Each structure stands twice: as structure tokens, then as C-alpha cells.
PDB file of C-alpha atoms and ligand atoms in Angstrom:
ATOM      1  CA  UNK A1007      37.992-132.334  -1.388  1.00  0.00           C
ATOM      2  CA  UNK A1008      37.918-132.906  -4.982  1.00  0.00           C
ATOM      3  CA  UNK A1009      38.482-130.691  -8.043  1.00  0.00           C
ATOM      4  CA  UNK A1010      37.612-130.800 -11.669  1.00  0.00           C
ATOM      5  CA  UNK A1011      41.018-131.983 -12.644  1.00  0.00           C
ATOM      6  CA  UNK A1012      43.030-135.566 -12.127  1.00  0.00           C
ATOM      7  CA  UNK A1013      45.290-134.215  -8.723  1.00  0.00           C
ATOM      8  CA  UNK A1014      47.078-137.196  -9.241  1.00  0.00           C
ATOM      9  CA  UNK A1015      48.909-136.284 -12.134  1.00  0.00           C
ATOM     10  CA  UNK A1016      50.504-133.140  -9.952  1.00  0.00           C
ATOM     11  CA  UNK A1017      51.016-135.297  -6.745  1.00  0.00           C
ATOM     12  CA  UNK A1018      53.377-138.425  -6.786  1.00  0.00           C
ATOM     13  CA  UNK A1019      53.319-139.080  -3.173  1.00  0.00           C
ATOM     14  CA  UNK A1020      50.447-138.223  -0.628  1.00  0.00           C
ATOM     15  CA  UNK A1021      52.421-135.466   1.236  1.00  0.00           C
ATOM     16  CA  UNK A1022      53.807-132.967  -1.103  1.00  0.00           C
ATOM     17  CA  UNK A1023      55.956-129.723  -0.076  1.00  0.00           C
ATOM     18  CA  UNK A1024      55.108-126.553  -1.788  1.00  0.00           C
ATOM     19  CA  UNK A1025      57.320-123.553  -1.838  1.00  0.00           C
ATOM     20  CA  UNK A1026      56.876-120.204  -3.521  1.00  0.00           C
ATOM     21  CA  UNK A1027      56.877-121.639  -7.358  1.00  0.00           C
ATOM     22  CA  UNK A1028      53.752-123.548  -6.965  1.00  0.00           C
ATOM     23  CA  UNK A1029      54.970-126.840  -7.845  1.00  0.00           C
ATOM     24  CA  UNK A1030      55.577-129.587  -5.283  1.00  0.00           C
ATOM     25  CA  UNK A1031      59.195-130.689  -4.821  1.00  0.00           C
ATOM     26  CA  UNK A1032      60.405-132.838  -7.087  1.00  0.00           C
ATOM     27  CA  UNK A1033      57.466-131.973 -10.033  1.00  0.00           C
ATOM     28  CA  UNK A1034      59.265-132.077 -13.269  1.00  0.00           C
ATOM     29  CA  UNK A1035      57.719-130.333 -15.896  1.00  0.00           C
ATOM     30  CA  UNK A1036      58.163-131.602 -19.833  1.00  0.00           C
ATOM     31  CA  UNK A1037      57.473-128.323 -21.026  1.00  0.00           C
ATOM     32  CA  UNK A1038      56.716-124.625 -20.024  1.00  0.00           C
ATOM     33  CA  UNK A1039      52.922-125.051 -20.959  1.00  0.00           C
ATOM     34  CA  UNK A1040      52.583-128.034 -18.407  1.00  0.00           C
ATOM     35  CA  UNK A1041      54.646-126.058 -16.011  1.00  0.00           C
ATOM     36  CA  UNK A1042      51.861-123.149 -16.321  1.00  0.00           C
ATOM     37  CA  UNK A1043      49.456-125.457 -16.039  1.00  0.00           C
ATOM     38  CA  UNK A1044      50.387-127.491 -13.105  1.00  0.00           C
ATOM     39  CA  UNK A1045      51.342-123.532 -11.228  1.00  0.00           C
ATOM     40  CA  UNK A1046      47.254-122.704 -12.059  1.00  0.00           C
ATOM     41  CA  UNK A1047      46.231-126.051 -10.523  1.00  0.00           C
ATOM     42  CA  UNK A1048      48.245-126.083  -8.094  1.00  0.00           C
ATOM     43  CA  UNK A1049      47.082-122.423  -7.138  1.00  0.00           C
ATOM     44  CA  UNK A1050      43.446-123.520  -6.963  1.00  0.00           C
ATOM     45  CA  UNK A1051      43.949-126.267  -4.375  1.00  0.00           C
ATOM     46  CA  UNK A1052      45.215-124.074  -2.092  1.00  0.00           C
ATOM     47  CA  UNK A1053      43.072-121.099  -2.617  1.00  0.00           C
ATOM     48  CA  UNK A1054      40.609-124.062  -2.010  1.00  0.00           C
ATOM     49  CA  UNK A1055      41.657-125.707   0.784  1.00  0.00           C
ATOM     50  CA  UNK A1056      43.037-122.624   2.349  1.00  0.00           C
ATOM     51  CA  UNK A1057      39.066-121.000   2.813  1.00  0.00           C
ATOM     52  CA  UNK A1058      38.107-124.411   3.943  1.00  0.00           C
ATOM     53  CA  UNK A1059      40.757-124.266   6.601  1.00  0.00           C
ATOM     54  CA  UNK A1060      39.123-120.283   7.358  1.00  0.00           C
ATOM     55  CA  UNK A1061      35.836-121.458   7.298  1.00  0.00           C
ATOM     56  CA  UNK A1062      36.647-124.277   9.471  1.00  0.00           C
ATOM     57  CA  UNK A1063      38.341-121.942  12.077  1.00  0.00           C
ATOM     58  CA  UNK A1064      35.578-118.782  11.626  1.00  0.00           C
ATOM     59  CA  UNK A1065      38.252-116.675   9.717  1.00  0.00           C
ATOM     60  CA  UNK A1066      36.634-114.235   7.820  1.00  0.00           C
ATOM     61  CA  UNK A1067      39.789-114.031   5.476  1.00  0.00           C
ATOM     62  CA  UNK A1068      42.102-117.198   4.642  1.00  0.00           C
ATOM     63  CA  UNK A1069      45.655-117.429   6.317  1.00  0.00           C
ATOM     64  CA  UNK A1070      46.799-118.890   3.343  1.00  0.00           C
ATOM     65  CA  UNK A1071      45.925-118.343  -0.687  1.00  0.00           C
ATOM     66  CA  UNK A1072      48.428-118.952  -3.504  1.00  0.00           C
ATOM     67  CA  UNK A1073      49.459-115.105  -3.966  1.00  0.00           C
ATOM     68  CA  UNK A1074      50.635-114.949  -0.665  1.00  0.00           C
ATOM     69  CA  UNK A1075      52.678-118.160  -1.067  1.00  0.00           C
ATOM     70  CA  UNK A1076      54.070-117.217  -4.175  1.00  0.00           C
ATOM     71  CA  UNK A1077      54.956-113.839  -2.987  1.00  0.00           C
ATOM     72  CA  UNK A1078      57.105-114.936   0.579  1.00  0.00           C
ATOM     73  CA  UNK A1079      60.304-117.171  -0.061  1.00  0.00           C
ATOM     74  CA  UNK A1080      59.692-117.817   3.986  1.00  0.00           C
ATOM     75  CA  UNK A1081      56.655-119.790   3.472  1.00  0.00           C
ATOM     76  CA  UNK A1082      55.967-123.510   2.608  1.00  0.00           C
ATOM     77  CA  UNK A1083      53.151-125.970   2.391  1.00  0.00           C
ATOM     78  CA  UNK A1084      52.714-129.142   2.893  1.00  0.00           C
ATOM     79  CA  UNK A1085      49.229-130.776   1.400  1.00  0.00           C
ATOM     80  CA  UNK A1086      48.479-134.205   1.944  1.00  0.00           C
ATOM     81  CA  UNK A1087      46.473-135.895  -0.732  1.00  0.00           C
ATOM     82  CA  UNK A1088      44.616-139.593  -1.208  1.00  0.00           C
ATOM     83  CA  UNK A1089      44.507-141.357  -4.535  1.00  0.00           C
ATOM     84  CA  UNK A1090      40.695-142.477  -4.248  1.00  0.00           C
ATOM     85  CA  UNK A1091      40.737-143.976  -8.194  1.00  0.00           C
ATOM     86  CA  UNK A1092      39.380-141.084  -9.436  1.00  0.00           C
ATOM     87  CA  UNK A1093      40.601-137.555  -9.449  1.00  0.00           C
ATOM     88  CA  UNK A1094      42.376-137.670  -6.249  1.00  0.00           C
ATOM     89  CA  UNK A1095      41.507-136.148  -3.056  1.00  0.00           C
ATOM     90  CA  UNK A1096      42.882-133.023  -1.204  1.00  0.00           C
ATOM     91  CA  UNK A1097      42.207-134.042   2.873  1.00  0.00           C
ATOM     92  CA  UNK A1098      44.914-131.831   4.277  1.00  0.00           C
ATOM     93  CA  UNK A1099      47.278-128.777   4.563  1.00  0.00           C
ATOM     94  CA  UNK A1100      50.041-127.187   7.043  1.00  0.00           C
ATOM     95  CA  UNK A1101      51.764-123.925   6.076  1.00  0.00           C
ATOM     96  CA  UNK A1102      54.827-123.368   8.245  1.00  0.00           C
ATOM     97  CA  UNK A1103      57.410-120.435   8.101  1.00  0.00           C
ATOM     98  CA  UNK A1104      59.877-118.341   9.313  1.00  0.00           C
ATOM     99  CA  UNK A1105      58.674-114.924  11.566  1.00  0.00           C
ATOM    100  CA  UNK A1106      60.514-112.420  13.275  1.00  0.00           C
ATOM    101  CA  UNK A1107      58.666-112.358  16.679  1.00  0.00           C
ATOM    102  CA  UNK A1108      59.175-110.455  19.845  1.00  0.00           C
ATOM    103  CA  UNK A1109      58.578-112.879  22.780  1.00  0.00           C
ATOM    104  CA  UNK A1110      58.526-112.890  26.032  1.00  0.00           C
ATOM    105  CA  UNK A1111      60.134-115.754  28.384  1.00  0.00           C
ATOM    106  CA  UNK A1112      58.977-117.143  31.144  1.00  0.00           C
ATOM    107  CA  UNK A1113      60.698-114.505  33.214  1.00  0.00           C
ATOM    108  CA  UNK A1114      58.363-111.713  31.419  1.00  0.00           C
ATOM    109  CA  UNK A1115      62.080-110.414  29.250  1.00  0.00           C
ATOM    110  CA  UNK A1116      61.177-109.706  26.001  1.00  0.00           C
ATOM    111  CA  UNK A1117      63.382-112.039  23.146  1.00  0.00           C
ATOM    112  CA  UNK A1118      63.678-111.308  19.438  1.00  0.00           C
ATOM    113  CA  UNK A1119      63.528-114.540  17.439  1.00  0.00           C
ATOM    114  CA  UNK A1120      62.912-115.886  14.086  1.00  0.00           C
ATOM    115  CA  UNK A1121      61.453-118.928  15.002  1.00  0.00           C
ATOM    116  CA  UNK A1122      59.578-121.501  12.603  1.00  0.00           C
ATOM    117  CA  UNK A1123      56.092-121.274  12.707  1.00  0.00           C
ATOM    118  CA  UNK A1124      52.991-123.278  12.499  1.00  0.00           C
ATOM    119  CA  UNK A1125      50.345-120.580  10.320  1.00  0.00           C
ATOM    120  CA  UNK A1126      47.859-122.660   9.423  1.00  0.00           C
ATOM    121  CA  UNK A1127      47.111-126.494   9.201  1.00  0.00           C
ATOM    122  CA  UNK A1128      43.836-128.319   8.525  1.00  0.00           C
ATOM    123  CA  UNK A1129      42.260-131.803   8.183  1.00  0.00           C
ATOM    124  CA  UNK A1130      39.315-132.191   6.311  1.00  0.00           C
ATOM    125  CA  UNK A1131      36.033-132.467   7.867  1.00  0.00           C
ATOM    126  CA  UNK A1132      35.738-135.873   6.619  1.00  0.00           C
ATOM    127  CA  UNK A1133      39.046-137.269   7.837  1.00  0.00           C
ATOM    128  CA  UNK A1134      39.442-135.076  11.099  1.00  0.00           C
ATOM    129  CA  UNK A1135      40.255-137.321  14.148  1.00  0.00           C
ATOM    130  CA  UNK A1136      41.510-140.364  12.345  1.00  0.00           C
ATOM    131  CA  UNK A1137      45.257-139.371  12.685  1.00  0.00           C
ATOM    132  CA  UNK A1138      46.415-137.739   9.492  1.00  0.00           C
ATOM    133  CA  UNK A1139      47.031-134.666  11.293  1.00  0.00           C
ATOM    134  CA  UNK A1140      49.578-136.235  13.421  1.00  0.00           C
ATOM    135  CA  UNK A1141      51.322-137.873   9.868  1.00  0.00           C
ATOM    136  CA  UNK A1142      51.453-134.309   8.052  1.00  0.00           C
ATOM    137  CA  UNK A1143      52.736-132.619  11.409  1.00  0.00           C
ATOM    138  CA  UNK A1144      54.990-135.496  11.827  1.00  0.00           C
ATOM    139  CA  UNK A1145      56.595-134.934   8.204  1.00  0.00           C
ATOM    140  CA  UNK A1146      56.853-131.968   8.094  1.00  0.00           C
ATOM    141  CA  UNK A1147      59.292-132.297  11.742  1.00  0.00           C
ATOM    142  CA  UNK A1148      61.355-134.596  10.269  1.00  0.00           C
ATOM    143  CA  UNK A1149      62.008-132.788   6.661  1.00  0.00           C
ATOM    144  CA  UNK A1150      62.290-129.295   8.733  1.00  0.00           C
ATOM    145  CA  UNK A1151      64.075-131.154  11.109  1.00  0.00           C
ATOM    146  CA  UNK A1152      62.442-129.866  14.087  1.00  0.00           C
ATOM    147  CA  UNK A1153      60.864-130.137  16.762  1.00  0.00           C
ATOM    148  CA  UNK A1154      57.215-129.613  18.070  1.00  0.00           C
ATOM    149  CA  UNK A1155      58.623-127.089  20.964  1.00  0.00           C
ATOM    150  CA  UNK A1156      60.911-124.741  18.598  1.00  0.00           C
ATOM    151  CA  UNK A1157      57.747-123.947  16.935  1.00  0.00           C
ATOM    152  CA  UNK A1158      55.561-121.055  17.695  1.00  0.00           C
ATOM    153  CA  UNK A1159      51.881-121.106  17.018  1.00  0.00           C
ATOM    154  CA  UNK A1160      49.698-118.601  15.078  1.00  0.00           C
ATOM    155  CA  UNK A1161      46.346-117.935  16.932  1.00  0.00           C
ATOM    156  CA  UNK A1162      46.356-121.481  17.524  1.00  0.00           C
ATOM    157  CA  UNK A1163      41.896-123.172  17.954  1.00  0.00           C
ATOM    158  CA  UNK A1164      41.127-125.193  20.829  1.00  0.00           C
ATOM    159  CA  UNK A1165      41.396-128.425  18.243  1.00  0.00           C
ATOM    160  CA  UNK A1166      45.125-127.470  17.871  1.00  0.00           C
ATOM    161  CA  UNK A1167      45.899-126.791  21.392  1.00  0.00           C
ATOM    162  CA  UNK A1168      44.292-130.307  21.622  1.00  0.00           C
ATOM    163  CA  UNK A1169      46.209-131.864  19.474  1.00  0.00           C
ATOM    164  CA  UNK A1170      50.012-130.418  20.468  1.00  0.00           C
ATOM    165  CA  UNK A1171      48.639-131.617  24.442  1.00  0.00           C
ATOM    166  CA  UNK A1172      47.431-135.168  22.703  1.00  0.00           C
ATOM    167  CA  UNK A1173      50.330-136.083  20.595  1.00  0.00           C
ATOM    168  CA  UNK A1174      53.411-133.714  21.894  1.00  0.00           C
ATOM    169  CA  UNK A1175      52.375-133.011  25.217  1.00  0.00           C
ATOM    170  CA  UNK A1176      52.696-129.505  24.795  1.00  0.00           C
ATOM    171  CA  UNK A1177      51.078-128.174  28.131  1.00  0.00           C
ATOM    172  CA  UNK A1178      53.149-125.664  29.500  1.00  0.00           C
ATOM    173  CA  UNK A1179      52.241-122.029  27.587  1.00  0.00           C
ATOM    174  CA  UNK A1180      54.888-119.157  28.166  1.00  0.00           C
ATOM    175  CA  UNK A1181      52.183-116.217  28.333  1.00  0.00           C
ATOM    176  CA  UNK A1182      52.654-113.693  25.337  1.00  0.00           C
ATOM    177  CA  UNK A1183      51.525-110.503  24.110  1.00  0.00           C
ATOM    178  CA  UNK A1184      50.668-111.556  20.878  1.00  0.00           C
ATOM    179  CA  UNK A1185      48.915-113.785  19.080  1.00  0.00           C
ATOM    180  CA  UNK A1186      51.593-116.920  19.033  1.00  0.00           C
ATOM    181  CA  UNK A1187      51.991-119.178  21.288  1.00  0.00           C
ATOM    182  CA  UNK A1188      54.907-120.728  22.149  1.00  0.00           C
ATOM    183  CA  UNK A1189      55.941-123.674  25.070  1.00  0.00           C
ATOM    184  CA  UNK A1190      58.169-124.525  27.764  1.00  0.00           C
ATOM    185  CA  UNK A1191      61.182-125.568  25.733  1.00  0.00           C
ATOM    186  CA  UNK A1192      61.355-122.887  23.088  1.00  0.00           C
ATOM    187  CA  UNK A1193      64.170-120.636  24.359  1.00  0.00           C
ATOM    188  CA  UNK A1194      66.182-123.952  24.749  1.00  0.00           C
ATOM    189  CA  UNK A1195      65.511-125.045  21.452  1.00  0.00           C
ATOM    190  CA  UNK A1196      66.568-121.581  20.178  1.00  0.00           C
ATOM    191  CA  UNK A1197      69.598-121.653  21.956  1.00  0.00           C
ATOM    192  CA  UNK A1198      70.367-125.166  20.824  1.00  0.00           C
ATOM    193  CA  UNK A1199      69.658-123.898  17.187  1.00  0.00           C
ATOM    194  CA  UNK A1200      72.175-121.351  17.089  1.00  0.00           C
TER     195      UNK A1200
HETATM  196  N1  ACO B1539      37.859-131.316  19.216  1.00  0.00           N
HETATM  197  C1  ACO B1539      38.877-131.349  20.091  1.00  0.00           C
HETATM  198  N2  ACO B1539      40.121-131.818  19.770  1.00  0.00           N
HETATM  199  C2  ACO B1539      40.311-132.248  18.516  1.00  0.00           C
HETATM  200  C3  ACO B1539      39.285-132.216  17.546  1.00  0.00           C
HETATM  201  C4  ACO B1539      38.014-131.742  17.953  1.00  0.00           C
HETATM  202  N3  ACO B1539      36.960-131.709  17.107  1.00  0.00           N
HETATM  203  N4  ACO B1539      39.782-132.689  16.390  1.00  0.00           N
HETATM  204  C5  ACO B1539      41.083-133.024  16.620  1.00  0.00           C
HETATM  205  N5  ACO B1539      41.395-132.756  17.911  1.00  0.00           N
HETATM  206  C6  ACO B1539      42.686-133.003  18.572  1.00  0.00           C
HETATM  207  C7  ACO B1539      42.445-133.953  19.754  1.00  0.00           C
HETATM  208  O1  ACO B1539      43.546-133.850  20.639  1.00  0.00           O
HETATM  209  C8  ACO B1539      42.466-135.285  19.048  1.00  0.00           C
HETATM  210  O2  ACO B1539      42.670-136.370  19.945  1.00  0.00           O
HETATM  211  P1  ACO B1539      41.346-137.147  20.517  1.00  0.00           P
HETATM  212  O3  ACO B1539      40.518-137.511  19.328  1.00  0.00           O
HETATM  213  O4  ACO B1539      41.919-138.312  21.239  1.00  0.00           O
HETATM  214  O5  ACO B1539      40.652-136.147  21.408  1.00  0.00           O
HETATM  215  C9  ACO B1539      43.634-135.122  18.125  1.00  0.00           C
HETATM  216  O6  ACO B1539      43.566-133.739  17.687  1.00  0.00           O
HETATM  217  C10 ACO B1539      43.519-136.060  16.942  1.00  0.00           C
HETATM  218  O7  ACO B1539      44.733-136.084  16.256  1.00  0.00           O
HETATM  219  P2  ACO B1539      44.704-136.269  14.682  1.00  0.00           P
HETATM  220  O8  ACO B1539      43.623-137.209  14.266  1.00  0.00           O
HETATM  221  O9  ACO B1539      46.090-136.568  14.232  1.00  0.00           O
HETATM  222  O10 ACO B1539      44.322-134.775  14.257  1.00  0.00           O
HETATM  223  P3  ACO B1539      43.456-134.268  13.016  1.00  0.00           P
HETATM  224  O11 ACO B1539      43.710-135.099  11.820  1.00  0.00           O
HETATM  225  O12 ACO B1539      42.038-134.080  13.432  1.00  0.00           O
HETATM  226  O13 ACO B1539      44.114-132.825  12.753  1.00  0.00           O
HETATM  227  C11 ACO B1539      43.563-130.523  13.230  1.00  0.00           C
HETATM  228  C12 ACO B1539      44.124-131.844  13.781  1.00  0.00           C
HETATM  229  C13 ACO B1539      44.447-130.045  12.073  1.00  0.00           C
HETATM  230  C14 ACO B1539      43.575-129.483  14.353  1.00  0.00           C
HETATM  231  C15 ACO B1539      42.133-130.782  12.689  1.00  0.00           C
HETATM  232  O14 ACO B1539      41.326-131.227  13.735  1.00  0.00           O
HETATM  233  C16 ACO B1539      41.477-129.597  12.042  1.00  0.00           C
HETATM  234  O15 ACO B1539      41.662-129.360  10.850  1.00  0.00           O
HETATM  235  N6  ACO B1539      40.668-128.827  12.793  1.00  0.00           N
HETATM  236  C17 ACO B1539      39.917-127.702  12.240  1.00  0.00           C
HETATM  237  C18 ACO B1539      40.813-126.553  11.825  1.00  0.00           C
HETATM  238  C19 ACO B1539      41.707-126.088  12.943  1.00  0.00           C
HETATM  239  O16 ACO B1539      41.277-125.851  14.066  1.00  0.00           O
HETATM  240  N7  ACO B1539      43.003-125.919  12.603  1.00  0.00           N
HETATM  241  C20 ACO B1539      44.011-125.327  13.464  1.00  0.00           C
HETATM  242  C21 ACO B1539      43.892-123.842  13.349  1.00  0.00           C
HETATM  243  S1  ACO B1539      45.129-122.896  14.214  1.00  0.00           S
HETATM  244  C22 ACO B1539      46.474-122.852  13.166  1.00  0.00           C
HETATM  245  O17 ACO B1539      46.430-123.377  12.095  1.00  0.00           O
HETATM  246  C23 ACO B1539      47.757-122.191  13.584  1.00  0.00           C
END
């Protein structure tokens, strides 16, 4: 995915966390103009990437656009990026965050939790299946610190449920109500969190 501008000059390393200022971690601005600037760009790539993500799940609305971001202190994402020599690419995204859920467990007793979740991640058509979803998802585990099971998953596609079997062998579903799912696992790691 490429835009009009040089990405390159935002992004100094190919996965790049991006809270609710909309500058990735670590960005350091020499003035308030480039600041702006960068915050407009930055916007764009994920209002970008985040209706390629809907489109390439059949949302009719995106899960994630740069107001909503900006607006939720809970909220982070993590794009991955290539330097292709040109104006960089954009190939990836995963926006994680905290949600108060009601759960059930696996004996069918309902649990209030705010649990990390996974709300939206997506691979570019042109790079899906060649294992830079497992490098973003892995990052992002290790700077959370967490791990795959603590994690419930928003409305979750068959590709996803795929790849948590594939790389995490994530298998065993507790059976909810809503739309998250969450594994064998969870209420352990929640306990262990506390
Ligand atoms: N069909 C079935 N499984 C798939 C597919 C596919 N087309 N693509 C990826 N997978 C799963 C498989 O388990 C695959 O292993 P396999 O090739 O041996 O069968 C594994 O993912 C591959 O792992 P990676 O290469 O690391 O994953 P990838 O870079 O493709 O990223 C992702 C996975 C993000 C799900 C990507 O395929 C994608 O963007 N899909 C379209 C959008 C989507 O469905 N996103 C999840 C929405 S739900 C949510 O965000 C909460």
C-alpha cells in the first residue's frame, strides 16, 4: 500500500506503535508544523489501511480510523511498514486494547474482565501468508508483554481463527454470548495478571 508521501520519513523501524497522538513512539518532531504534519499523515495511513482491513473482512464500516484512535487512550496500533526505495510501503496493521467484557467461563458463570484485546489486524493482500502476521502479532506480545491466551478476540474471520490454531495453537473456544472470543487459558491468565 503506497501513498503520495515518502512513509519513510515518519517510520524508522518497520513495526511502529501508535497511540492516541498519532505519532509512532519514539517520532521526534523539530517543530510544531512537522508535528501537524506527520499527525495528518499519519491519520491517512490508517484511515487507509483500516478500510482495506474492512473491505478485506466484508465490514461495511472500518474497526479502526484515526478519530477513533485519537479519541480512546485504551487503544494502540501497531503498523508494519517495508522500505521498498521509494515511498515506503504500508503491508500491515493490529489494533489491540483494553475492554470491559462480561464473559462467561467454561462453567457457563458469567466474569467481568478488562482483558486486552485483539480489534482488528490485517496483512496486505499482497503479503498475506508469507509470515508477517505472525512477526507483528509476535511484537506486539512481547512489548505488551502478553500472551496469545490473555487476549480476547473481536469477531474474529476464519483466516484469524486459522492463524491463532497455526501459530498459538489456540483450539479450545470457551463459548460466549458475545462477539469475542476468548480460549482455554484466559481465566488463568487473568488470575495470574492480578
Ligand atoms: N485462509 C485460511 N487461513 C489463512 C489465510 C487464508 N487465506 N491467510 C492466513 N491464514 C492463516 C493460516 O493459518 C496460515 O497458515 P497456512 O498458510 O499454513 O494455512 C497462517 O494464517 C499464516 O500465518 P501468517 O503468514 O503469519 O499470517 P498473515 O500474514 O496472512 O496474517 C491475517 C494473518 C492477519 C489473518 C491475514 O491473513 C489477513 O489480513 N487476513 C484478512 C483480514 C482478516 O481476516 N483479519 C482478521 C480479522 S478479525 C480481527 O481483526 C479481530
Amino acid at each position: 500500500m503506497e501513498f503520495r508521501f515518502n512513509i519513510n520519513k515518519i517510520f524508522k523501524n518497520n513495526i511502529s506503535r501508535i497511540g492516541n497522538s498519532l505519532l509512532p513512539a519514539g517520532f521526534i518532531a523539530p517543530d510544531r508544523r512537522t508535528a501537524l504534519d506527520t499527525t495528518a499523515y499519519v491519520a491517512e495511513i490508517i484511515n487507509t489501511i483500516g478500510q482495506a482491513s474492512a473491505a478485506a473482512q466484508g465490514l461495511s464500516q472500518p474497526v479502526t480510523t484515526s478519530d477513533r484512535l485519537r479519541n480512546c487512550d485504551e487503544q494502540v496500533v501497531y503498523l508494519m511498514t517495508e522500505d521498498d526505495g521509494r515511498n515506503g510501503l504500508v503491508v500491515g496493521l493490529l489494533k489491540i486494547g483494553r475492554k470491559s467484557l462480561y464473559v462467561f467461563d467454561k462453567f457457563g458463570d458469567t466474569k467481568h474482565v478488562n482483558a486486552p484485546c485483539v480489534l482488528d489486524f490485517y496483512i496486505h493482500e499482497s503479503r498475506q501468508r508469507s509470515g508477517l502476521g505472525k512477526i507483528l502479532f509476535e511484537y506486539m506480545l512481547e512489548f505488551e508483554n502478553l500472551l496469545p491466551e490473555q487476549m480476547a478476540i473481536d469477531r474474529p474471520s476464519e483466516k484469524l481463527l486459522s492463524f491463532l490454531r497455526k501459530h498459538y495453537a489456540l483450539t479450545q473456544k470457551i463459548p460466549q454470548m458475545n462477539n469475542f472470543v476468548i480460549y482455554d487459558g484466559f481465566f488463568a491468565s487473568q488470575e495470574s495478571q492480578k
